[in-house]
PDB file of C-alpha atoms and ligand atoms in Angstrom:
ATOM      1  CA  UNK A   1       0.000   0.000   0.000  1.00 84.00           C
ATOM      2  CA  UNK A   2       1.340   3.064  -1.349  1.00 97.00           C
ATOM      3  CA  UNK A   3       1.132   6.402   1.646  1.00 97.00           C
ATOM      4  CA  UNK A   4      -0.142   9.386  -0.515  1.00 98.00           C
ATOM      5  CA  UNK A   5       2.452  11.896  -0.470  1.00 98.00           C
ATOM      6  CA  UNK A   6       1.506  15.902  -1.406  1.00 98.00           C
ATOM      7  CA  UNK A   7       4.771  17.761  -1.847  1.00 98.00           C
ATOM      8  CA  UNK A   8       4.554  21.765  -1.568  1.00 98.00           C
ATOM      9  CA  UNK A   9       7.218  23.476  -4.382  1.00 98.00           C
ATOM     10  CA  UNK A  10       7.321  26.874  -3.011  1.00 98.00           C
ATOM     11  CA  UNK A  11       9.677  27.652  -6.056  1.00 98.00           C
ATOM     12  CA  UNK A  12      11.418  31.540  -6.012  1.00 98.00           C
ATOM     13  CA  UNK A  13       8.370  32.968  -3.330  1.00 98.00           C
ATOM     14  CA  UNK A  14       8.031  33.821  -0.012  1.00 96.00           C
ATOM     15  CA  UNK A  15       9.624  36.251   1.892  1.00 97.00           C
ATOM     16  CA  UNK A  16      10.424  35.683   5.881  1.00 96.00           C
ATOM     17  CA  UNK A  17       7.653  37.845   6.818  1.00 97.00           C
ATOM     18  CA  UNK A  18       5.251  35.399   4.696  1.00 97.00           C
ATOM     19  CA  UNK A  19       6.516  32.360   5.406  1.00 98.00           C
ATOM     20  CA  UNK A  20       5.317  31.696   9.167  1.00 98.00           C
ATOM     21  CA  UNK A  21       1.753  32.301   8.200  1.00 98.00           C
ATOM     22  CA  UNK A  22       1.608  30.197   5.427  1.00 98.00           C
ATOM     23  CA  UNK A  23       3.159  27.254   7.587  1.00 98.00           C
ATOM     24  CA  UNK A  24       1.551  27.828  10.863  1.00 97.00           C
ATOM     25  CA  UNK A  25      -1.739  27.647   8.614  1.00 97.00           C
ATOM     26  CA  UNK A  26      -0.826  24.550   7.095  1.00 97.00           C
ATOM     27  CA  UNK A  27       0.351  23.032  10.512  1.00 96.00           C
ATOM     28  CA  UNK A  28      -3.540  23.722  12.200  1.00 94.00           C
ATOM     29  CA  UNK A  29      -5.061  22.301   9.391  1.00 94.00           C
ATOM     30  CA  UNK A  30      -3.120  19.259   9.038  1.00 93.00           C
ATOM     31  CA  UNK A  31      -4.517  18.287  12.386  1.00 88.00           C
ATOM     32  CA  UNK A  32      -7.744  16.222  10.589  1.00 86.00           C
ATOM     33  CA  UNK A  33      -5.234  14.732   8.124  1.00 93.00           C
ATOM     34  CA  UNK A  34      -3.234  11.591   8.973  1.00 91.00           C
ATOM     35  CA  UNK A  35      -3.198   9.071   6.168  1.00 95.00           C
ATOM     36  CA  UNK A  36      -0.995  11.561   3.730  1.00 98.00           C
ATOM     37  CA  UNK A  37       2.664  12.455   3.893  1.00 98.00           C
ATOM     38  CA  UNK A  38       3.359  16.629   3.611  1.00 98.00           C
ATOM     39  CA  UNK A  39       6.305  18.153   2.152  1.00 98.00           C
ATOM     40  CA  UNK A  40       7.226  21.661   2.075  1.00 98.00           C
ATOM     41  CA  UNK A  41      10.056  22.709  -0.692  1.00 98.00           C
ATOM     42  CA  UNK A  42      10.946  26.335   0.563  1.00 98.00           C
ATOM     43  CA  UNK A  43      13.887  28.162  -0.856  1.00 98.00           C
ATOM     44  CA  UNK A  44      17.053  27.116   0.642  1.00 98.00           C
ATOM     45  CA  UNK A  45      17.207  30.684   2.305  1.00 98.00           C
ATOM     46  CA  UNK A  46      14.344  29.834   4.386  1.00 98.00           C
ATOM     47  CA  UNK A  47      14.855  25.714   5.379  1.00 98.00           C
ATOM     48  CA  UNK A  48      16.803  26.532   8.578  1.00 98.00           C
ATOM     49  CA  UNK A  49      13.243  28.921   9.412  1.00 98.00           C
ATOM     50  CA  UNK A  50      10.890  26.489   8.057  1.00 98.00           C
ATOM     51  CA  UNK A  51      12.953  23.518   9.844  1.00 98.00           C
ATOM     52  CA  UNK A  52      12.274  25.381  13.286  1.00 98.00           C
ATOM     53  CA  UNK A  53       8.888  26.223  12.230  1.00 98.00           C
ATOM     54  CA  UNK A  54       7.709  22.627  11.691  1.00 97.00           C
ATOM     55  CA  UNK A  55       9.926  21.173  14.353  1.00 96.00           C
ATOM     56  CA  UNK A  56       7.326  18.564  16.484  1.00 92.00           C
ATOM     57  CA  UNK A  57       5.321  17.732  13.585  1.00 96.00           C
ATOM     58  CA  UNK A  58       5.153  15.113  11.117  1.00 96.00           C
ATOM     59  CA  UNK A  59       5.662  17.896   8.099  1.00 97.00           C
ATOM     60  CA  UNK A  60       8.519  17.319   6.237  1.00 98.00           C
ATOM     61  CA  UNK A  61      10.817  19.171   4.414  1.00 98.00           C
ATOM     62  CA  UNK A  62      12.692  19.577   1.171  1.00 98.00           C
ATOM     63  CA  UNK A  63      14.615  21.434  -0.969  1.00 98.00           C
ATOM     64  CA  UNK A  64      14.364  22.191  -4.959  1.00 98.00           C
ATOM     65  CA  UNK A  65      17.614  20.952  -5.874  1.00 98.00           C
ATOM     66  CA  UNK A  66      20.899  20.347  -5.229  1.00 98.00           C
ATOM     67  CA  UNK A  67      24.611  19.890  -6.295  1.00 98.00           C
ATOM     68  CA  UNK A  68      25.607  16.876  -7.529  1.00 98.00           C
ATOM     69  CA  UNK A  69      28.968  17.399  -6.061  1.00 98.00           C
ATOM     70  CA  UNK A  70      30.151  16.570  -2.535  1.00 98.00           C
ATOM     71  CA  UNK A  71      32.222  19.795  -1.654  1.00 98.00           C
ATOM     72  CA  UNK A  72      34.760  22.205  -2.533  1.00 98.00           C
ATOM     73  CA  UNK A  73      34.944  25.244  -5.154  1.00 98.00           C
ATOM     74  CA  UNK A  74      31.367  25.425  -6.698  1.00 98.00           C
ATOM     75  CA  UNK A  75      30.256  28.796  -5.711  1.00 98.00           C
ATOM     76  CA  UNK A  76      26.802  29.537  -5.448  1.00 97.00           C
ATOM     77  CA  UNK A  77      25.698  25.658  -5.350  1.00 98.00           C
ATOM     78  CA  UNK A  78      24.455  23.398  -2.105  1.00 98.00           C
ATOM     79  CA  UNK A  79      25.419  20.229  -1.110  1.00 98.00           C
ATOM     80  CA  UNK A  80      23.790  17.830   0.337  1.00 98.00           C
ATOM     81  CA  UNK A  81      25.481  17.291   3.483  1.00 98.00           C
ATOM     82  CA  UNK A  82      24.352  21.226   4.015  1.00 98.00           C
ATOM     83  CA  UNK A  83      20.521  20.261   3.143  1.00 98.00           C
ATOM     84  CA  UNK A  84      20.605  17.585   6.233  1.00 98.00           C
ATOM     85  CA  UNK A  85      22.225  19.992   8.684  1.00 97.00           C
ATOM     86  CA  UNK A  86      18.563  21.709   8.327  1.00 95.00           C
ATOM     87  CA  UNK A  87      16.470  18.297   8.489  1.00 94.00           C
ATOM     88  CA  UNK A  88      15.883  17.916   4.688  1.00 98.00           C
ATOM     89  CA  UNK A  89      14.801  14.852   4.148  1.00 98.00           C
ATOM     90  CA  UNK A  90      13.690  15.291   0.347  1.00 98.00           C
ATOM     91  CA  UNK A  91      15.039  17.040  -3.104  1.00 98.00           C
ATOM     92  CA  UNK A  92      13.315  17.692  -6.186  1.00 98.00           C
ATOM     93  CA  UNK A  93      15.366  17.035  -8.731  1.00 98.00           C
ATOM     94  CA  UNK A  94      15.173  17.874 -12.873  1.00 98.00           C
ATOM     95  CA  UNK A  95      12.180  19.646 -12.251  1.00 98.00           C
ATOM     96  CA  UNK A  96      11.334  21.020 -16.124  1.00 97.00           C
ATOM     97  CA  UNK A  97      12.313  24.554 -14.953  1.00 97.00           C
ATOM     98  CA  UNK A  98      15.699  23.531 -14.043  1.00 98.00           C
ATOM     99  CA  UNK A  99      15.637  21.592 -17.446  1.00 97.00           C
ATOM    100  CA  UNK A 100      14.590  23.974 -19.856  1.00 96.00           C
ATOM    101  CA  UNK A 101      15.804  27.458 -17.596  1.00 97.00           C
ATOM    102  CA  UNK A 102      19.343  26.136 -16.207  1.00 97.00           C
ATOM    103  CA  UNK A 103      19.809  23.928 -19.071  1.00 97.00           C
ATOM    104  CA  UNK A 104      19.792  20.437 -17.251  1.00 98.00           C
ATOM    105  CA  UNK A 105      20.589  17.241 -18.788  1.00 98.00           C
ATOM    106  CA  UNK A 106      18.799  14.049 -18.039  1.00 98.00           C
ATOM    107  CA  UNK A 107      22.632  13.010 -17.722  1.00 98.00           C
ATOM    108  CA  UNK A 108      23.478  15.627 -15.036  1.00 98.00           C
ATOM    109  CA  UNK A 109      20.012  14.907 -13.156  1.00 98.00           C
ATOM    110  CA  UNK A 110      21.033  11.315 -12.818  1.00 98.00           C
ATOM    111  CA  UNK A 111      24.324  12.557 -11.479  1.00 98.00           C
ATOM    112  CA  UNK A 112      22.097  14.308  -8.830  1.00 98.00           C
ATOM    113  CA  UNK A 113      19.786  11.459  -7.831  1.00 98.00           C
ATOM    114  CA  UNK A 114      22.521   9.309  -7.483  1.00 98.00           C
ATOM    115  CA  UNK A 115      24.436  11.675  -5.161  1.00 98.00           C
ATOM    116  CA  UNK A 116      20.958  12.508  -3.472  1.00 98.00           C
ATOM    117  CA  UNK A 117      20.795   8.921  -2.620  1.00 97.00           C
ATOM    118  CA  UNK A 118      24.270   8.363  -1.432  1.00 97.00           C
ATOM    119  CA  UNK A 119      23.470  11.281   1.383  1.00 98.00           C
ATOM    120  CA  UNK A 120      20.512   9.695   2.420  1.00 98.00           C
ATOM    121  CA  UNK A 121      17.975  11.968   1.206  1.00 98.00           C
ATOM    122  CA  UNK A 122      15.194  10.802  -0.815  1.00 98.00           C
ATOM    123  CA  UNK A 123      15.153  12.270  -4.698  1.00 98.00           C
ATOM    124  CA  UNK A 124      11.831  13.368  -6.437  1.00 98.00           C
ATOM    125  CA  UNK A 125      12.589  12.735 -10.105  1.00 98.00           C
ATOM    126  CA  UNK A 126      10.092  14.829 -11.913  1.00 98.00           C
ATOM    127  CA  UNK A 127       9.680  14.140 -15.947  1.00 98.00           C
ATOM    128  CA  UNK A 128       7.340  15.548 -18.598  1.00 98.00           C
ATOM    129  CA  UNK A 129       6.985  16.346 -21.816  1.00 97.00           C
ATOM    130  CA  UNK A 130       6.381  19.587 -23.230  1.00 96.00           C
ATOM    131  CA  UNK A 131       3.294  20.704 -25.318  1.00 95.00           C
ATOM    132  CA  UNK A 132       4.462  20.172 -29.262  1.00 95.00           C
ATOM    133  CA  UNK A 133       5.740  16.696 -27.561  1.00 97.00           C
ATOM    134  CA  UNK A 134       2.552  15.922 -26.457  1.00 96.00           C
ATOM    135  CA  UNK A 135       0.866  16.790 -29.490  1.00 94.00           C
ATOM    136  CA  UNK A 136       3.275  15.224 -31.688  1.00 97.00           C
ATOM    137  CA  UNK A 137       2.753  11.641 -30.055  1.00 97.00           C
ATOM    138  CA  UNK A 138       6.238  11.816 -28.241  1.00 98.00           C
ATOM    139  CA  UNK A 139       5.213  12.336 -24.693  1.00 98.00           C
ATOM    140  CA  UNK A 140       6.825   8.242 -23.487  1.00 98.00           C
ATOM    141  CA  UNK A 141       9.699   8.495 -26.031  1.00 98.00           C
ATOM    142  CA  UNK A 142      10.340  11.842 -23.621  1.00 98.00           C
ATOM    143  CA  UNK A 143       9.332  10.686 -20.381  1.00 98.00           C
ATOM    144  CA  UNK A 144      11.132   7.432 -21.328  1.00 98.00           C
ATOM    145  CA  UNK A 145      14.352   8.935 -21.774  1.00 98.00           C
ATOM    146  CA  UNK A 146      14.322  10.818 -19.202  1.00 98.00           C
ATOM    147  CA  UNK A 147      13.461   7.885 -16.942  1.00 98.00           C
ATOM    148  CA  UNK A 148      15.801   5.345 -18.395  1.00 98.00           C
ATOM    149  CA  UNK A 149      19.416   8.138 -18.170  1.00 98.00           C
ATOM    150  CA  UNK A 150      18.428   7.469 -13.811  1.00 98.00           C
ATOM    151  CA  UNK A 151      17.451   3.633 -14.282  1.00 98.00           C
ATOM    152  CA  UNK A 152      20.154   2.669 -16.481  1.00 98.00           C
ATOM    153  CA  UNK A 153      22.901   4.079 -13.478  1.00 98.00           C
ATOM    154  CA  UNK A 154      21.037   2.847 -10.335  1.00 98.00           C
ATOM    155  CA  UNK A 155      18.472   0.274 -11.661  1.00 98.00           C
ATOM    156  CA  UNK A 156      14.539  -0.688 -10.381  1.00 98.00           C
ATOM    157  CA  UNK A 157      16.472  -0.961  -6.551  1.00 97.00           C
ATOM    158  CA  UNK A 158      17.582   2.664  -6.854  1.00 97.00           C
ATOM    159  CA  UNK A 159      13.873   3.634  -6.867  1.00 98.00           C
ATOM    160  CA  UNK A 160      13.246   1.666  -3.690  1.00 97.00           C
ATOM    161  CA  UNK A 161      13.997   4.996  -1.721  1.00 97.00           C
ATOM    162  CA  UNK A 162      12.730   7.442  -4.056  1.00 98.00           C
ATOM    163  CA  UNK A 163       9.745   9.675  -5.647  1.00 98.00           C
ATOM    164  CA  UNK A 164       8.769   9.973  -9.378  1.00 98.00           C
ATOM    165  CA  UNK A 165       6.622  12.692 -10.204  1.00 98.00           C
ATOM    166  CA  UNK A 166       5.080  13.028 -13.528  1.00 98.00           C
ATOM    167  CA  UNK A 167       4.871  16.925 -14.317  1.00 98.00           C
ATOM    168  CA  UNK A 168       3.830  18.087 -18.215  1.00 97.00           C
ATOM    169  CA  UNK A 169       5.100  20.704 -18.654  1.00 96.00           C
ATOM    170  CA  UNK A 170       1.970  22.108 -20.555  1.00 95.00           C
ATOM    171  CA  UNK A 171       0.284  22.189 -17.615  1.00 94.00           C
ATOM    172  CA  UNK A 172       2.858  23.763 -14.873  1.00 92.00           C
ATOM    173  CA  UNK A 173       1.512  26.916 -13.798  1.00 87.00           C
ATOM    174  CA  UNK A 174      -0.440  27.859 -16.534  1.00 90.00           C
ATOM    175  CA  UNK A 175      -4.027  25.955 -15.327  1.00 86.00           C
ATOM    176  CA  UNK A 176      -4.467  23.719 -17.780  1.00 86.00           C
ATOM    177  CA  UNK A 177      -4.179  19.978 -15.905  1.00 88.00           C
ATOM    178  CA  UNK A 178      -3.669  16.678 -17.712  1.00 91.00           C
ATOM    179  CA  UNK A 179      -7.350  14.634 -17.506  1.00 96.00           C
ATOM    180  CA  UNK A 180      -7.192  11.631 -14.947  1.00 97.00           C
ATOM    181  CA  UNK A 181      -6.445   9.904 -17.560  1.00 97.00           C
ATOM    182  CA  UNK A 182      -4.048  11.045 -19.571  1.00 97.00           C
ATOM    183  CA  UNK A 183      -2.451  11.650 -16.284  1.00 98.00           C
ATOM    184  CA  UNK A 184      -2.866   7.867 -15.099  1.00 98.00           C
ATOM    185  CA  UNK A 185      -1.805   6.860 -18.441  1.00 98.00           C
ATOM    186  CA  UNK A 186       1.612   8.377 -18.218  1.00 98.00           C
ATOM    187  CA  UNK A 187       1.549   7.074 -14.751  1.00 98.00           C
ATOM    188  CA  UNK A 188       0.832   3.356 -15.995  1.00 98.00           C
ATOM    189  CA  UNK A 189       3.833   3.992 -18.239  1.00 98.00           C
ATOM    190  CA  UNK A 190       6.312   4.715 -15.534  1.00 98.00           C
ATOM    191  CA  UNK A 191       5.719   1.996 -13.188  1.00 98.00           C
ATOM    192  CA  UNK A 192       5.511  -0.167 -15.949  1.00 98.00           C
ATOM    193  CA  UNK A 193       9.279   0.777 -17.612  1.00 98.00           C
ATOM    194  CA  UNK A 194      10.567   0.721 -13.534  1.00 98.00           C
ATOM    195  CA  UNK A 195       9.593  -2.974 -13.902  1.00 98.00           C
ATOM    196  CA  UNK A 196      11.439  -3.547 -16.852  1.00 98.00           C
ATOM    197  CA  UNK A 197      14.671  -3.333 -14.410  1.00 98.00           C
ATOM    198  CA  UNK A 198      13.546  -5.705 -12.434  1.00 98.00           C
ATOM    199  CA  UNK A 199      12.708  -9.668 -12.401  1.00 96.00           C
ATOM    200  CA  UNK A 200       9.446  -8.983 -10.455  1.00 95.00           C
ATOM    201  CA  UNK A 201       7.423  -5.909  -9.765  1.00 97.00           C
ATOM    202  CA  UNK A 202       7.916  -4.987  -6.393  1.00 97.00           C
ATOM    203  CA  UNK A 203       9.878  -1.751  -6.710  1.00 98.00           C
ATOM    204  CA  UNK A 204       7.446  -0.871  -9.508  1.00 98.00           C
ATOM    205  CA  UNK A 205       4.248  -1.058  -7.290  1.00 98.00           C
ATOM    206  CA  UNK A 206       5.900   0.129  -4.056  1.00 98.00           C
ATOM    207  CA  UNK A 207       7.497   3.380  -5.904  1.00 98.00           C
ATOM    208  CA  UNK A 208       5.477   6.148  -5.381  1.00 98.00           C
ATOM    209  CA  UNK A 209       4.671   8.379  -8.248  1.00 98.00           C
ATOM    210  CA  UNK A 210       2.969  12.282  -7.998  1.00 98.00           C
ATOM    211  CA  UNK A 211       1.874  13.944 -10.851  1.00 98.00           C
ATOM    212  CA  UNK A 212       2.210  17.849 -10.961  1.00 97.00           C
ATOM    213  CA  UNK A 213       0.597  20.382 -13.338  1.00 96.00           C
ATOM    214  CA  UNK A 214      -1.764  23.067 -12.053  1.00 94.00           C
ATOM    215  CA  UNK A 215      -3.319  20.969  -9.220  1.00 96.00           C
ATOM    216  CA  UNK A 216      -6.279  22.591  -7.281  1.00 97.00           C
ATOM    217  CA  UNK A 217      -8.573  21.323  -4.225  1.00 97.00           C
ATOM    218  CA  UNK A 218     -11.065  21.353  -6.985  1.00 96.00           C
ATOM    219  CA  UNK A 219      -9.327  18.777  -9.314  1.00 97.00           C
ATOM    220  CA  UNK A 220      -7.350  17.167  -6.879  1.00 98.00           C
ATOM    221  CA  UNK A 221      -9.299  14.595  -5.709  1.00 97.00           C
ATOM    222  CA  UNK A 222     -10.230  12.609  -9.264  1.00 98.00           C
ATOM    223  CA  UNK A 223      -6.603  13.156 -10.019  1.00 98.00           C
ATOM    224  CA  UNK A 224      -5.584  11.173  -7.054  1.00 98.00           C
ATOM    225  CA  UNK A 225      -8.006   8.193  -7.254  1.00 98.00           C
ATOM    226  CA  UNK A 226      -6.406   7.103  -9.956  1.00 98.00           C
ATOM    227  CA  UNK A 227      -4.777   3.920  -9.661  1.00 97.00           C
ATOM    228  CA  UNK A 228      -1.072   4.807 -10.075  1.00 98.00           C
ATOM    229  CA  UNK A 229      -1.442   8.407  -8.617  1.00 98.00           C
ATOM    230  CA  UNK A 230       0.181   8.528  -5.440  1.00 98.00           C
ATOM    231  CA  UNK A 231      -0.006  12.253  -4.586  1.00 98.00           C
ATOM    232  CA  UNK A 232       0.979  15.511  -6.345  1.00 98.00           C
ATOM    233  CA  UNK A 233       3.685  17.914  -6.287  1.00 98.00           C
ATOM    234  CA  UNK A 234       2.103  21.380  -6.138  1.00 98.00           C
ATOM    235  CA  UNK A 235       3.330  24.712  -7.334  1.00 97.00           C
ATOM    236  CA  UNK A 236       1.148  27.786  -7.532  1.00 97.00           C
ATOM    237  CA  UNK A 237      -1.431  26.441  -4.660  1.00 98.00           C
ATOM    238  CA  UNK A 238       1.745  25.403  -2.371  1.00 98.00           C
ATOM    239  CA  UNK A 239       1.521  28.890  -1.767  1.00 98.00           C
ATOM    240  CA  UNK A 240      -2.013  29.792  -0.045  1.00 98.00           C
ATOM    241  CA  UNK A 241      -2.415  27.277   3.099  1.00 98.00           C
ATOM    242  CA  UNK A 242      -6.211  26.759   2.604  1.00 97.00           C
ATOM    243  CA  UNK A 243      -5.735  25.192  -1.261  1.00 98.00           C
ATOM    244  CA  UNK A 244      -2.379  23.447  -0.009  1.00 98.00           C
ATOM    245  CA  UNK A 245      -4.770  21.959   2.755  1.00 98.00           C
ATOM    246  CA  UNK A 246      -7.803  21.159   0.534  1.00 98.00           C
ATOM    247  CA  UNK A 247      -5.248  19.121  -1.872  1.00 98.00           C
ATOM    248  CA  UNK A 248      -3.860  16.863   0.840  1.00 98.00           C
ATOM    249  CA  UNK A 249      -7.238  16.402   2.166  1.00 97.00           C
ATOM    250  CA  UNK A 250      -8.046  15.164  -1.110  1.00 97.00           C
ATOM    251  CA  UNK A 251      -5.279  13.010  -0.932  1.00 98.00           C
ATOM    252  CA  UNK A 252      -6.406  12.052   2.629  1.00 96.00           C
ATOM    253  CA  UNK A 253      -9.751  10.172   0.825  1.00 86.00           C
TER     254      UNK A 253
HETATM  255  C1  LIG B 301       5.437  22.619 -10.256  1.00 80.17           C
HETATM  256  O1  LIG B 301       6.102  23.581 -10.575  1.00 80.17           O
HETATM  257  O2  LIG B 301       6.007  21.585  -9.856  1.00 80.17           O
HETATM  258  C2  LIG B 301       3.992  22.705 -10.394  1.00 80.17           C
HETATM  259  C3  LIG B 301       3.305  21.599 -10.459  1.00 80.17           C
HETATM  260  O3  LIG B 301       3.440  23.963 -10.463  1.00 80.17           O
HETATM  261  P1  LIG B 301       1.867  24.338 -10.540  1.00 80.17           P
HETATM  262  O4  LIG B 301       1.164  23.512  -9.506  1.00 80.17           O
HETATM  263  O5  LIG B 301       1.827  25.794 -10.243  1.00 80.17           O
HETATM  264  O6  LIG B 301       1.428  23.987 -11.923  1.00 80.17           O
END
């Protein structure tokens, strides 16, 4: 049985004044929800405040990428060992805006979720295709690609401690969602290529797999009764504790 997880991606917001409301909100209404796993992704600047802020509940938190390196001359980047001096237990990694704004290869993200895993931390691998893909029947050749660079390095048993999330790019930020069903589709792909690595299926159907794309309370909940839906990872509505709360009661059932 697969825990729903709902995994906030407060992306380049917040400031420190806004950042204790938002969380203390989220913390009172998370009191009715206990069968669903919550992230929060701030930026780095704020883990060490949201790592005090959350400290003595079961919120967890992230961070929206990280160096693939251990240490040394890299200025500007983050390491991993300085993510779990602030409690991270979680990083997104090749999220499409690191892709397509930073210019990340599938090749360097699998550098990441490798190093990700050798610290400990558990990687959320996001993959999607964008809009002309979709439309011009590519969207598994893409998501397959990008999927296969991580599984051909670490294999089905280097998803055993790790996240999936399946993000279109289409449909980050700009409200248009995937249907159910073209989301569970994609989904059905995934676990379905994670089982190709292995001789049975058990890292396939224990790996848990969010989709992303303009998730709402209002759409949340036929997104996540989908079979292979295990959650979402949420942008724009990450950012207003009521709608943050209504999705992971949705994924509460
Ligand atoms: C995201 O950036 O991961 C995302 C899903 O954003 P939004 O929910 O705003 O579409």
């Amino acid at each position: 049985m697969r825990k729903p997880l709902v995994a906030g991606n407060w992306k380049m917001n917040g400031t420190l004044e806004s950042i204790t409301p938002l969380v203390e909100g989220i913390k009172q209404g998370l009191t009715s929800i206990n069968n669903v796993e919550v992230l929060i992704c701030p930026s780095f600047v704020y883990l060490s405040n949201v790592s005090d802020l959350i400290e003595d509940t079961s919120i967890l938190l992230g961070a929206q990428n990280v160096s693939q390196e251990d240490e040394g001359a890299f200025t500007g980047e983050i390491s991993c060992n300085m993510l779990k001096d602030f409690d991270c237990q979680y990083v997104i990694i090749g999220h499409s805006e690191r892709r397509s704004l930073y210019g990340e290869s599938s090749e360097l993200v699998a550098e990441k979720f490798i190093q990700v895993q050798k610290s400990g931390l558990t990687p959320i691998l996001c993959v999607g295709e964008l809009l002309e893909e979709r439309e011009s029947g590519e969207t598994e050749a893409v998501i397959g690609q990008q999927l296969r660079a991580v599984l051909d390095k670490v294999g089905a048993e280097g998803f055993q401690q790790a996240v999936i999330a399946y993000e279109p790019v289409w449909a980050i930020g700009t409200g248009l969602t995937a249907t159910p069903e073209q989301a569970q589709e994609v989904h059905g792909f995934i676990r379905d290529l994670v089982a190709e690595y292995e001789s049975d299926r058990t890292v396939a159907e224990q790996v848990r797999i969010l989709y992303g794309g303009s998730v709402k309370p209002d759409n949340a909940k036929e997104i996540f009764a989908k079979q292979d839906i295990d959650g979402g990872l949420i942008g724009g509505a990450a950012l207003k504790s009521e709608d943050f709360l209504g999705i992971c009661q949705a994924a509460n059932g």
